[in-house]
Amino acid sequence: MKIAILSDIKSNVYALKEVLMDAKNNDVDVLLNLGDSFYGPIAPKATYDLIRQNEFITLLGDEDRKILEASLDQLENNDTLRYVYNDLGDEVLYWIQELPFEKLIGDDFYMIHGTYQDDSLYMLEDISSGKAVLRDDNKILEILDDIKSKFVFCGNSCTPRCVNLSSGQVVINPGSVGIQALSKEEPNKHIIENNSIEASYVILTIDDEKYDIELRKVAYDFESAALKASANNREDWANVLRTGKVN
């Protein structure tokens, strides 16, 4: 069985199209989407359409949730949030509202966007220094709490990682389909830079008791995505899409 693990599409339909083509060329059996699919100044509704055209198992990410929770004041003062909200429309917003926070598939596969305690936190990275530093084994196990699945899939940090824990569990963050660097103020100011402009995802192959994890980097039409971001007054996004860096 081959499982394609995607996360953090962030409205980048240009990247999603190429990732889907790559996954299909590799004969994947299952498509998993760990959330944060729609928030971004590129193409939210087109991203939704492509997700629905393919049989994804999709989670709710923290930015997806924030779209649903947007107040009138936030919509008035945040141009990107207003663009996303209006582009998606009521029908899509109702669909997003029904997405699960987490999902257990059988006993072996557990999906979460951030952490069980907080969808906006990173499972694998400590960002107290302002940069994303891999947590130690004990801290990751503490965050996992009573989750005992062999494979744990998480997103949110946009940082591709595979971590083998002392418990025998494997935690996989596929990185981001949509954007390869970010700067955030919460829970404290930090930046993440992958220094890449290619879309990122993972193919997990299960063969009896054996498994193989392959990080895939996929080229796509980043310039069209950057131009769309610029048209929606997000030159910062356009720069990240072209460079994989915040500045």
Tab-separated table of C-alpha atoms in Angstrom:
chain	number	residue	atom	x	y	z
A	1	MET	CA	0.000	0.000	0.000
A	2	LYS	CA	1.205	3.473	-0.883
A	3	ILE	CA	0.016	6.483	1.110
A	4	ALA	CA	0.551	10.066	-0.072
A	5	ILE	CA	0.763	12.456	2.893
A	6	LEU	CA	0.161	16.144	2.188
A	7	SER	CA	-0.172	19.190	4.414
A	8	ASP	CA	-0.320	22.979	4.349
A	9	ILE	CA	-1.519	23.488	0.786
A	10	LYS	CA	-2.350	27.082	1.706
A	11	SER	CA	-4.488	27.805	-1.373
A	12	ASN	CA	-1.618	27.012	-3.764
A	13	VAL	CA	-3.531	25.103	-6.417
A	14	TYR	CA	-0.562	25.308	-8.800
A	15	ALA	CA	1.558	23.259	-6.411
A	16	LEU	CA	-1.297	20.887	-5.556
A	17	LYS	CA	-1.886	20.028	-9.218
A	18	GLU	CA	1.724	18.908	-9.681
A	19	VAL	CA	1.831	17.005	-6.400
A	20	LEU	CA	-1.308	15.101	-7.366
A	21	MET	CA	0.172	14.253	-10.741
A	22	ASP	CA	3.375	13.047	-9.089
A	23	ALA	CA	1.425	10.949	-6.571
A	24	LYS	CA	-0.661	9.344	-9.300
A	25	ASN	CA	2.466	8.620	-11.361
A	26	ASN	CA	3.766	6.784	-8.298
A	27	ASP	CA	0.581	4.714	-8.008
A	28	VAL	CA	-0.468	5.860	-4.550
A	29	ASP	CA	-3.529	4.178	-3.065
A	30	VAL	CA	-4.566	6.750	-0.445
A	31	LEU	CA	-4.364	10.554	-0.279
A	32	LEU	CA	-4.132	12.146	3.181
A	33	ASN	CA	-4.388	15.897	3.769
A	34	LEU	CA	-3.351	17.181	7.199
A	35	GLY	CA	-5.001	20.595	6.932
A	36	ASP	CA	-4.330	24.313	6.422
A	37	SER	CA	-5.553	23.919	2.889
A	38	PHE	CA	-7.277	27.192	2.068
A	39	TYR	CA	-5.838	30.245	3.809
A	40	GLY	CA	-3.629	32.172	1.387
A	41	PRO	CA	-3.756	34.800	-1.373
A	42	ILE	CA	-3.625	32.363	-4.277
A	43	ALA	CA	-6.649	30.211	-5.160
A	44	PRO	CA	-8.733	28.956	-2.197
A	45	LYS	CA	-11.834	27.852	-4.127
A	46	ALA	CA	-9.837	26.185	-6.916
A	47	THR	CA	-7.866	24.345	-4.219
A	48	TYR	CA	-11.118	23.131	-2.672
A	49	ASP	CA	-12.388	21.978	-6.075
A	50	LEU	CA	-9.239	19.949	-6.686
A	51	ILE	CA	-9.382	18.380	-3.222
A	52	ARG	CA	-12.989	17.374	-3.770
A	53	GLN	CA	-12.241	15.945	-7.228
A	54	ASN	CA	-9.758	13.586	-5.593
A	55	GLU	CA	-10.602	11.239	-2.742
A	56	PHE	CA	-8.651	12.889	0.040
A	57	ILE	CA	-9.016	12.128	3.719
A	58	THR	CA	-8.793	15.722	4.973
A	59	LEU	CA	-8.298	17.300	8.403
A	60	LEU	CA	-9.127	20.754	9.703
A	61	GLY	CA	-6.015	22.888	10.263
A	62	ASP	CA	-5.742	25.847	12.601
A	63	GLU	CA	-5.829	28.342	9.715
A	64	ASP	CA	-8.870	26.573	8.254
A	65	ARG	CA	-10.517	26.952	11.651
A	66	LYS	CA	-9.616	30.638	11.832
A	67	ILE	CA	-11.411	31.233	8.523
A	68	LEU	CA	-14.568	29.798	10.089
A	69	GLU	CA	-14.128	31.837	13.274
A	70	ALA	CA	-13.452	35.156	11.520
A	71	SER	CA	-15.274	38.119	13.021
A	72	LEU	CA	-16.675	40.997	10.984
A	73	ASP	CA	-13.876	43.186	12.315
A	74	GLN	CA	-11.222	40.685	11.225
A	75	LEU	CA	-12.769	40.373	7.783
A	76	GLU	CA	-12.823	44.135	7.419
A	77	ASN	CA	-9.196	44.628	8.478
A	78	ASN	CA	-7.494	41.560	6.997
A	79	ASP	CA	-7.499	41.697	3.193
A	80	THR	CA	-6.249	38.127	2.773
A	81	LEU	CA	-8.775	36.684	5.184
A	82	ARG	CA	-11.576	38.572	3.436
A	83	TYR	CA	-10.386	37.349	0.026
A	84	VAL	CA	-10.284	33.724	1.206
A	85	TYR	CA	-13.686	33.950	2.901
A	86	ASN	CA	-15.369	35.476	-0.130
A	87	ASP	CA	-13.633	33.225	-2.654
A	88	LEU	CA	-14.672	30.048	-0.819
A	89	GLY	CA	-18.340	30.959	-0.348
A	90	ASP	CA	-20.885	29.557	2.080
A	91	GLU	CA	-21.127	26.043	0.666
A	92	VAL	CA	-17.397	25.441	1.018
A	93	LEU	CA	-17.310	27.002	4.475
A	94	TYR	CA	-20.009	24.576	5.614
A	95	TRP	CA	-17.940	21.693	4.218
A	96	ILE	CA	-14.822	22.888	6.052
A	97	GLN	CA	-16.837	23.119	9.255
A	98	GLU	CA	-17.421	19.356	9.112
A	99	LEU	CA	-13.734	18.433	8.800
A	100	PRO	CA	-12.279	16.454	11.741
A	101	PHE	CA	-9.621	17.774	14.113
A	102	GLU	CA	-7.866	14.381	14.134
A	103	LYS	CA	-8.368	10.962	12.604
A	104	LEU	CA	-7.324	7.430	13.501
A	105	ILE	CA	-7.160	4.984	10.588
A	106	GLY	CA	-7.138	1.463	11.955
A	107	ASP	CA	-4.684	1.095	14.831
A	108	ASP	CA	-1.533	2.064	12.965
A	109	PHE	CA	-2.154	5.511	11.449
A	110	TYR	CA	-2.948	8.672	13.385
A	111	MET	CA	-3.502	12.034	11.657
A	112	ILE	CA	-3.314	15.440	13.356
A	113	HIS	CA	-2.564	18.921	12.071
A	114	GLY	CA	-0.687	20.334	15.052
A	115	THR	CA	-0.893	18.534	18.384
A	116	TYR	CA	-3.646	16.768	20.294
A	117	GLN	CA	-3.607	19.652	22.808
A	118	ASP	CA	-3.514	22.564	20.340
A	119	ASP	CA	-3.895	22.583	16.553
A	120	SER	CA	-1.762	25.735	16.263
A	121	LEU	CA	1.334	24.240	17.946
A	122	TYR	CA	4.132	22.270	16.313
A	123	MET	CA	4.540	18.657	17.374
A	124	LEU	CA	8.174	18.232	16.402
A	125	GLU	CA	9.665	21.704	16.627
A	126	ASP	CA	10.514	23.997	19.528
A	127	ILE	CA	10.426	27.606	18.345
A	128	SER	CA	11.325	29.371	21.624
A	129	SER	CA	14.657	30.476	20.100
A	130	GLY	CA	12.942	32.062	17.119
A	131	LYS	CA	13.869	29.162	14.870
A	132	ALA	CA	12.446	25.648	14.475
A	133	VAL	CA	14.596	23.235	16.508
A	134	LEU	CA	13.754	19.529	16.685
A	135	ARG	CA	12.375	18.545	20.088
A	136	ASP	CA	13.981	15.703	22.018
A	137	ASP	CA	12.471	12.228	22.168
A	138	ASN	CA	10.948	12.627	25.636
A	139	LYS	CA	9.193	15.876	24.774
A	140	ILE	CA	7.660	14.468	21.592
A	141	LEU	CA	6.429	11.418	23.535
A	142	GLU	CA	4.955	13.749	26.153
A	143	ILE	CA	3.088	15.646	23.428
A	144	LEU	CA	1.824	12.388	21.907
A	145	ASP	CA	0.452	11.432	25.335
A	146	ASP	CA	-1.634	8.253	24.951
A	147	ILE	CA	-1.448	8.058	21.132
A	148	LYS	CA	0.050	4.632	20.459
A	149	SER	CA	-0.253	4.332	16.668
A	150	LYS	CA	2.854	3.105	14.872
A	151	PHE	CA	2.700	6.009	12.397
A	152	VAL	CA	1.822	9.567	13.409
A	153	PHE	CA	1.284	12.166	10.673
A	154	CYS	CA	1.453	15.867	11.577
A	155	GLY	CA	1.754	19.155	9.706
A	156	ASN	CA	1.606	22.852	10.571
A	157	SER	CA	5.331	23.684	10.768
A	158	CYS	CA	5.835	23.355	6.984
A	159	THR	CA	9.086	21.542	7.849
A	160	PRO	CA	9.573	18.068	6.354
A	161	ARG	CA	10.821	15.632	8.997
A	162	CYS	CA	10.743	11.948	9.857
A	163	VAL	CA	11.460	11.100	13.485
A	164	ASN	CA	11.900	7.602	14.902
A	165	LEU	CA	10.955	7.557	18.593
A	166	SER	CA	12.185	5.308	21.366
A	167	SER	CA	8.620	3.965	21.612
A	168	GLY	CA	9.028	2.431	18.155
A	169	GLN	CA	6.653	5.024	16.686
A	170	VAL	CA	7.424	7.020	13.558
A	171	VAL	CA	6.350	10.660	13.299
A	172	ILE	CA	6.160	12.098	9.787
A	173	ASN	CA	5.713	15.730	8.835
A	174	PRO	CA	5.507	15.913	5.026
A	175	GLY	CA	6.338	19.616	4.925
A	176	SER	CA	4.215	22.014	2.920
A	177	VAL	CA	2.688	21.681	-0.513
A	178	GLY	CA	1.993	25.381	-0.749
A	179	ILE	CA	4.741	27.506	0.777
A	180	GLN	CA	8.302	26.866	1.950
A	181	ALA	CA	8.943	29.639	4.463
A	182	LEU	CA	6.946	31.548	7.041
A	183	SER	CA	7.177	34.187	9.728
A	184	LYS	CA	4.813	34.169	12.700
A	185	GLU	CA	4.357	36.227	15.850
A	186	GLU	CA	2.626	33.535	17.934
A	187	PRO	CA	3.138	31.805	20.284
A	188	ASN	CA	6.380	33.775	19.945
A	189	LYS	CA	8.085	35.419	17.005
A	190	HIS	CA	9.800	32.860	14.772
A	191	ILE	CA	10.700	32.080	11.199
A	192	ILE	CA	10.929	28.852	9.224
A	193	GLU	CA	12.839	28.703	5.951
A	194	ASN	CA	13.281	25.597	3.810
A	195	ASN	CA	15.387	27.405	1.191
A	196	SER	CA	13.442	25.605	-1.519
A	197	ILE	CA	10.676	26.583	-3.909
A	198	GLU	CA	9.484	23.052	-4.655
A	199	ALA	CA	6.287	21.577	-3.214
A	200	SER	CA	6.901	18.976	-0.517
A	201	TYR	CA	5.021	15.808	0.402
A	202	VAL	CA	5.717	12.210	1.499
A	203	ILE	CA	4.941	8.785	0.083
A	204	LEU	CA	4.774	6.058	2.731
A	205	THR	CA	4.929	2.534	1.348
A	206	ILE	CA	3.778	-0.333	3.577
A	207	ASP	CA	4.723	-3.880	2.582
A	208	ASP	CA	3.832	-6.424	5.255
A	209	GLU	CA	6.141	-5.603	8.203
A	210	LYS	CA	8.394	-3.349	6.124
A	211	TYR	CA	7.920	0.303	5.298
A	212	ASP	CA	9.628	2.961	3.199
A	213	ILE	CA	9.332	6.726	3.634
A	214	GLU	CA	10.122	8.912	0.641
A	215	LEU	CA	10.189	12.700	0.808
A	216	ARG	CA	9.114	14.051	-2.555
A	217	LYS	CA	10.067	17.490	-3.868
A	218	VAL	CA	7.957	18.562	-6.830
A	219	ALA	CA	8.587	21.462	-9.205
A	220	TYR	CA	5.563	23.557	-10.192
A	221	ASP	CA	4.631	26.885	-11.763
A	222	PHE	CA	5.640	28.979	-8.744
A	223	GLU	CA	5.693	32.172	-10.812
A	224	SER	CA	1.952	31.962	-11.528
A	225	ALA	CA	1.337	31.435	-7.812
A	226	ALA	CA	3.562	34.408	-6.957
A	227	LEU	CA	1.797	36.657	-9.484
A	228	LYS	CA	-1.568	35.684	-7.986
A	229	ALA	CA	-0.257	36.536	-4.505
A	230	SER	CA	0.980	39.913	-5.791
A	231	ALA	CA	-2.398	40.607	-7.385
A	232	ASN	CA	-3.925	40.072	-3.946
A	233	ASN	CA	-1.496	42.520	-2.306
A	234	ARG	CA	0.781	39.943	-0.700
A	235	GLU	CA	4.262	40.683	-1.965
A	236	ASP	CA	5.645	38.883	1.085
A	237	TRP	CA	4.019	35.655	-0.105
A	238	ALA	CA	5.229	36.292	-3.652
A	239	ASN	CA	8.801	36.611	-2.377
A	240	VAL	CA	8.572	33.392	-0.364
A	241	LEU	CA	7.107	31.507	-3.324
A	242	ARG	CA	10.014	32.661	-5.504
A	243	THR	CA	12.833	32.107	-2.985
A	244	GLY	CA	11.821	29.727	-0.191
A	245	LYS	CA	12.992	32.434	2.229
A	246	VAL	CA	11.205	35.002	4.353
A	247	ASN	CA	13.435	37.914	3.264
